[in-house]
Amino acid sequence: MKHLIIAGVPRAGKSTLSRRIARQLGWQHVSMDAIIAGFEQCFPETGVDTGLSVNQGRPSLEILRVISSRMAPFLHAMTDPEEYDRQNGPMVIDMYQLLPEDYVRCRLSDACRVLYLVTGSVTPEERFAIQKRYDTPEDYTYTLTDQERMEGCRELVAQSRLIQAQCQQYGLPCHETARDREQVFAAILEQLEKKRSEFE
């Protein structure tokens, strides 16, 4: 049995796609964002702190690398076939802080397949316009100022391009979702339905 990790940048559709996969294939959906928030609040000694950019002025790419390097071994332990009850079926795990280099370094492919969702084919200005058009009150970006959104879009595009380059380096699947998101999701779901036996 293999689990599926849906990784990539915020607002690329990871949670939306993960929920659809879980619903369509009957798998368990696990949000690593909630688990990471638990680490931040209860176990600060782990160094898993998404607020480093605010508290210490560290660049977002550096923070992404730090948290990815800490969460990848945790994810490896969490999906260890010796520890996981196979009767529960596969998990679809959505998470932001997992770089392709750490997926490979921690040998997560032993128990998990991965695919990345990014928004790197657009400029930060285009990403800003798309985000502003589609933001809803449920999105964390909804209450941000335009200046905060613009800065966030610069970071998302930079992170997307880093992930794309690493996916190309390691031969991992990477899907662009800045445009035509629904068609991309439909194609992914169709492929997963065909390969369902590889997971179960």
Tab-separated table of C-alpha atoms in Angstrom:
chain	number	residue	atom	x	y	z
A	1	MET	CA	0.000	0.000	0.000
A	2	LYS	CA	1.174	3.518	-0.815
A	3	HIS	CA	-0.036	6.868	0.474
A	4	LEU	CA	-0.283	10.005	-1.659
A	5	ILE	CA	1.238	13.352	-0.721
A	6	ILE	CA	-0.173	16.449	-2.400
A	7	ALA	CA	2.511	19.067	-1.797
A	8	GLY	CA	3.288	22.518	-3.124
A	9	VAL	CA	2.645	26.175	-2.443
A	10	PRO	CA	-0.297	27.757	-0.611
A	11	ARG	CA	-3.330	28.643	-2.736
A	12	ALA	CA	-2.371	26.156	-5.459
A	13	GLY	CA	-5.326	23.889	-4.612
A	14	LYS	CA	-3.690	21.223	-2.430
A	15	SER	CA	-6.511	20.930	0.110
A	16	THR	CA	-9.241	21.150	-2.527
A	17	LEU	CA	-7.663	18.388	-4.614
A	18	SER	CA	-6.872	16.243	-1.566
A	19	ARG	CA	-10.471	16.381	-0.373
A	20	ARG	CA	-11.734	15.428	-3.842
A	21	ILE	CA	-9.339	12.483	-4.052
A	22	ALA	CA	-10.333	11.281	-0.576
A	23	ARG	CA	-14.015	11.548	-1.442
A	24	GLN	CA	-13.733	9.898	-4.862
A	25	LEU	CA	-11.383	7.067	-3.870
A	26	GLY	CA	-12.534	6.568	-0.273
A	27	TRP	CA	-9.132	7.391	1.204
A	28	GLN	CA	-8.347	9.277	4.420
A	29	HIS	CA	-7.541	12.981	4.097
A	30	VAL	CA	-4.812	14.276	6.441
A	31	SER	CA	-3.949	17.979	6.598
A	32	MET	CA	-0.332	18.426	7.652
A	33	ASP	CA	-0.962	22.159	8.181
A	34	ALA	CA	-2.979	21.263	11.282
A	35	ILE	CA	-0.229	18.962	12.525
A	36	ILE	CA	2.434	21.615	11.902
A	37	ALA	CA	0.342	24.129	13.847
A	38	GLY	CA	0.302	21.636	16.722
A	39	PHE	CA	4.095	21.343	16.627
A	40	GLU	CA	4.424	25.131	16.660
A	41	GLN	CA	2.196	25.551	19.695
A	42	CYS	CA	3.099	22.498	21.774
A	43	PHE	CA	6.658	21.567	20.784
A	44	PRO	CA	8.560	24.775	19.954
A	45	GLU	CA	11.849	22.981	20.645
A	46	THR	CA	11.456	21.195	17.273
A	47	GLY	CA	12.147	24.469	15.458
A	48	VAL	CA	8.997	24.086	13.381
A	49	ASP	CA	7.998	27.743	13.329
A	50	THR	CA	6.205	29.236	10.322
A	51	GLY	CA	6.366	32.657	11.988
A	52	LEU	CA	10.139	32.946	11.609
A	53	SER	CA	9.821	35.515	8.831
A	54	VAL	CA	7.784	37.782	11.082
A	55	ASN	CA	9.775	37.170	14.252
A	56	GLN	CA	13.296	37.098	12.848
A	57	GLY	CA	13.045	38.595	9.381
A	58	ARG	CA	14.167	35.373	7.664
A	59	PRO	CA	13.310	34.916	3.961
A	60	SER	CA	10.364	32.650	3.159
A	61	LEU	CA	12.517	30.281	1.066
A	62	GLU	CA	14.838	29.752	4.036
A	63	ILE	CA	11.897	29.023	6.344
A	64	LEU	CA	10.458	26.595	3.787
A	65	ARG	CA	13.770	24.726	3.680
A	66	VAL	CA	14.053	24.586	7.492
A	67	ILE	CA	10.529	23.282	8.097
A	68	SER	CA	10.671	20.858	5.158
A	69	SER	CA	13.889	19.341	6.508
A	70	ARG	CA	12.218	18.762	9.888
A	71	MET	CA	8.829	17.538	8.668
A	72	ALA	CA	10.095	15.042	6.078
A	73	PRO	CA	11.546	12.627	8.704
A	74	PHE	CA	8.345	12.984	10.746
A	75	LEU	CA	6.287	12.101	7.686
A	76	HIS	CA	8.533	9.106	7.018
A	77	ALA	CA	7.888	7.820	10.544
A	78	MET	CA	4.172	8.566	10.290
A	79	THR	CA	3.792	6.480	7.117
A	80	ASP	CA	6.095	3.623	8.152
A	81	PRO	CA	4.370	0.420	6.970
A	82	GLU	CA	5.369	-1.275	10.231
A	83	GLU	CA	3.469	1.331	12.244
A	84	TYR	CA	0.474	2.041	10.023
A	85	ASP	CA	-2.659	-0.098	10.178
A	86	ARG	CA	-3.191	-1.179	6.570
A	87	GLN	CA	-6.886	-1.786	7.220
A	88	ASN	CA	-7.376	1.972	7.430
A	89	GLY	CA	-6.543	2.288	3.738
A	90	PRO	CA	-4.338	4.857	2.029
A	91	MET	CA	-3.988	8.434	3.208
A	92	VAL	CA	-3.980	11.470	0.965
A	93	ILE	CA	-1.787	13.974	2.800
A	94	ASP	CA	-1.779	17.622	1.824
A	95	MET	CA	1.112	19.762	2.968
A	96	TYR	CA	2.942	22.930	2.123
A	97	GLN	CA	6.355	22.478	3.728
A	98	LEU	CA	7.858	19.544	1.820
A	99	LEU	CA	10.509	20.225	-0.797
A	100	PRO	CA	11.291	17.577	-3.424
A	101	GLU	CA	14.879	17.366	-2.143
A	102	ASP	CA	13.600	16.301	1.294
A	103	TYR	CA	11.075	13.871	-0.183
A	104	VAL	CA	14.027	12.158	-1.881
A	105	ARG	CA	16.505	12.525	1.005
A	106	CYS	CA	14.148	10.918	3.534
A	107	ARG	CA	13.144	8.145	1.141
A	108	LEU	CA	9.468	8.979	1.449
A	109	SER	CA	8.911	7.081	-1.796
A	110	ASP	CA	9.197	3.887	0.292
A	111	ALA	CA	5.641	4.486	1.523
A	112	CYS	CA	4.320	7.459	-0.455
A	113	ARG	CA	3.855	8.798	-3.943
A	114	VAL	CA	3.973	12.565	-4.316
A	115	LEU	CA	2.728	15.211	-6.688
A	116	TYR	CA	3.328	18.932	-6.471
A	117	LEU	CA	0.977	21.822	-7.227
A	118	VAL	CA	2.572	25.180	-8.016
A	119	THR	CA	1.778	28.589	-9.461
A	120	GLY	CA	5.089	29.521	-11.051
A	121	SER	CA	4.087	30.157	-14.667
A	122	VAL	CA	2.733	33.611	-13.834
A	123	THR	CA	4.298	36.822	-12.621
A	124	PRO	CA	3.661	37.941	-9.036
A	125	GLU	CA	1.370	40.637	-10.438
A	126	GLU	CA	-0.670	38.067	-12.386
A	127	ARG	CA	-0.796	35.815	-9.306
A	128	PHE	CA	-2.057	38.774	-7.267
A	129	ALA	CA	-4.860	39.508	-9.767
A	130	ILE	CA	-5.954	35.846	-9.864
A	131	GLN	CA	-5.881	35.564	-6.079
A	132	LYS	CA	-7.811	38.781	-5.525
A	133	ARG	CA	-10.475	37.694	-8.012
A	134	TYR	CA	-11.071	34.307	-6.392
A	135	ASP	CA	-10.438	34.944	-2.673
A	136	THR	CA	-13.276	33.939	-0.364
A	137	PRO	CA	-13.739	34.558	3.380
A	138	GLU	CA	-12.482	30.984	4.006
A	139	ASP	CA	-9.068	31.796	2.502
A	140	TYR	CA	-6.304	33.005	4.817
A	141	THR	CA	-5.427	35.739	2.309
A	142	TYR	CA	-8.920	37.258	2.308
A	143	THR	CA	-8.292	39.798	5.063
A	144	LEU	CA	-4.771	40.766	4.004
A	145	THR	CA	-3.990	44.216	2.663
A	146	ASP	CA	-3.056	44.547	-0.993
A	147	GLN	CA	0.547	45.149	0.032
A	148	GLU	CA	0.590	41.938	2.132
A	149	ARG	CA	-1.027	39.980	-0.694
A	150	MET	CA	1.483	41.281	-3.213
A	151	GLU	CA	4.414	40.302	-1.006
A	152	GLY	CA	2.853	36.886	-0.494
A	153	CYS	CA	2.441	36.453	-4.258
A	154	ARG	CA	6.116	37.249	-4.825
A	155	GLU	CA	6.993	34.528	-2.297
A	156	LEU	CA	4.570	32.008	-3.846
A	157	VAL	CA	6.009	32.484	-7.316
A	158	ALA	CA	9.605	32.198	-6.040
A	159	GLN	CA	8.759	29.052	-4.053
A	160	SER	CA	6.887	27.583	-7.033
A	161	ARG	CA	9.910	28.031	-9.269
A	162	LEU	CA	12.193	26.404	-6.704
A	163	ILE	CA	9.833	23.423	-6.426
A	164	GLN	CA	9.517	23.158	-10.222
A	165	ALA	CA	13.299	23.089	-10.611
A	166	GLN	CA	13.677	20.410	-7.927
A	167	CYS	CA	10.852	18.311	-9.400
A	168	GLN	CA	12.603	18.422	-12.763
A	169	GLN	CA	15.896	17.470	-11.107
A	170	TYR	CA	14.393	14.457	-9.302
A	171	GLY	CA	11.828	13.419	-11.908
A	172	LEU	CA	8.788	14.116	-9.692
A	173	PRO	CA	5.352	15.141	-11.018
A	174	CYS	CA	4.629	18.863	-10.829
A	175	HIS	CA	1.387	20.499	-11.982
A	176	GLU	CA	0.828	24.185	-12.698
A	177	THR	CA	-2.525	25.403	-11.347
A	178	ALA	CA	-2.422	29.188	-11.759
A	179	ARG	CA	-4.668	28.754	-14.791
A	180	ASP	CA	-7.007	25.936	-15.887
A	181	ARG	CA	-7.049	24.475	-12.378
A	182	GLU	CA	-10.229	22.450	-12.844
A	183	GLN	CA	-8.886	20.754	-15.979
A	184	VAL	CA	-5.635	19.932	-14.165
A	185	PHE	CA	-7.563	18.444	-11.235
A	186	ALA	CA	-9.794	16.399	-13.540
A	187	ALA	CA	-6.750	14.939	-15.314
A	188	ILE	CA	-5.065	14.061	-12.001
A	189	LEU	CA	-8.206	12.375	-10.652
A	190	GLU	CA	-8.585	10.379	-13.869
A	191	GLN	CA	-4.974	9.159	-13.656
A	192	LEU	CA	-5.339	8.227	-9.983
A	193	GLU	CA	-8.504	6.259	-10.707
A	194	LYS	CA	-6.586	4.267	-13.332
A	195	LYS	CA	-3.666	3.650	-10.952
A	196	ARG	CA	-5.765	3.027	-7.876
A	197	SER	CA	-4.516	-0.552	-7.492
A	198	GLU	CA	-0.934	0.723	-7.102
A	199	PHE	CA	-1.969	2.452	-3.862
A	200	GLU	CA	-4.314	-0.094	-2.350
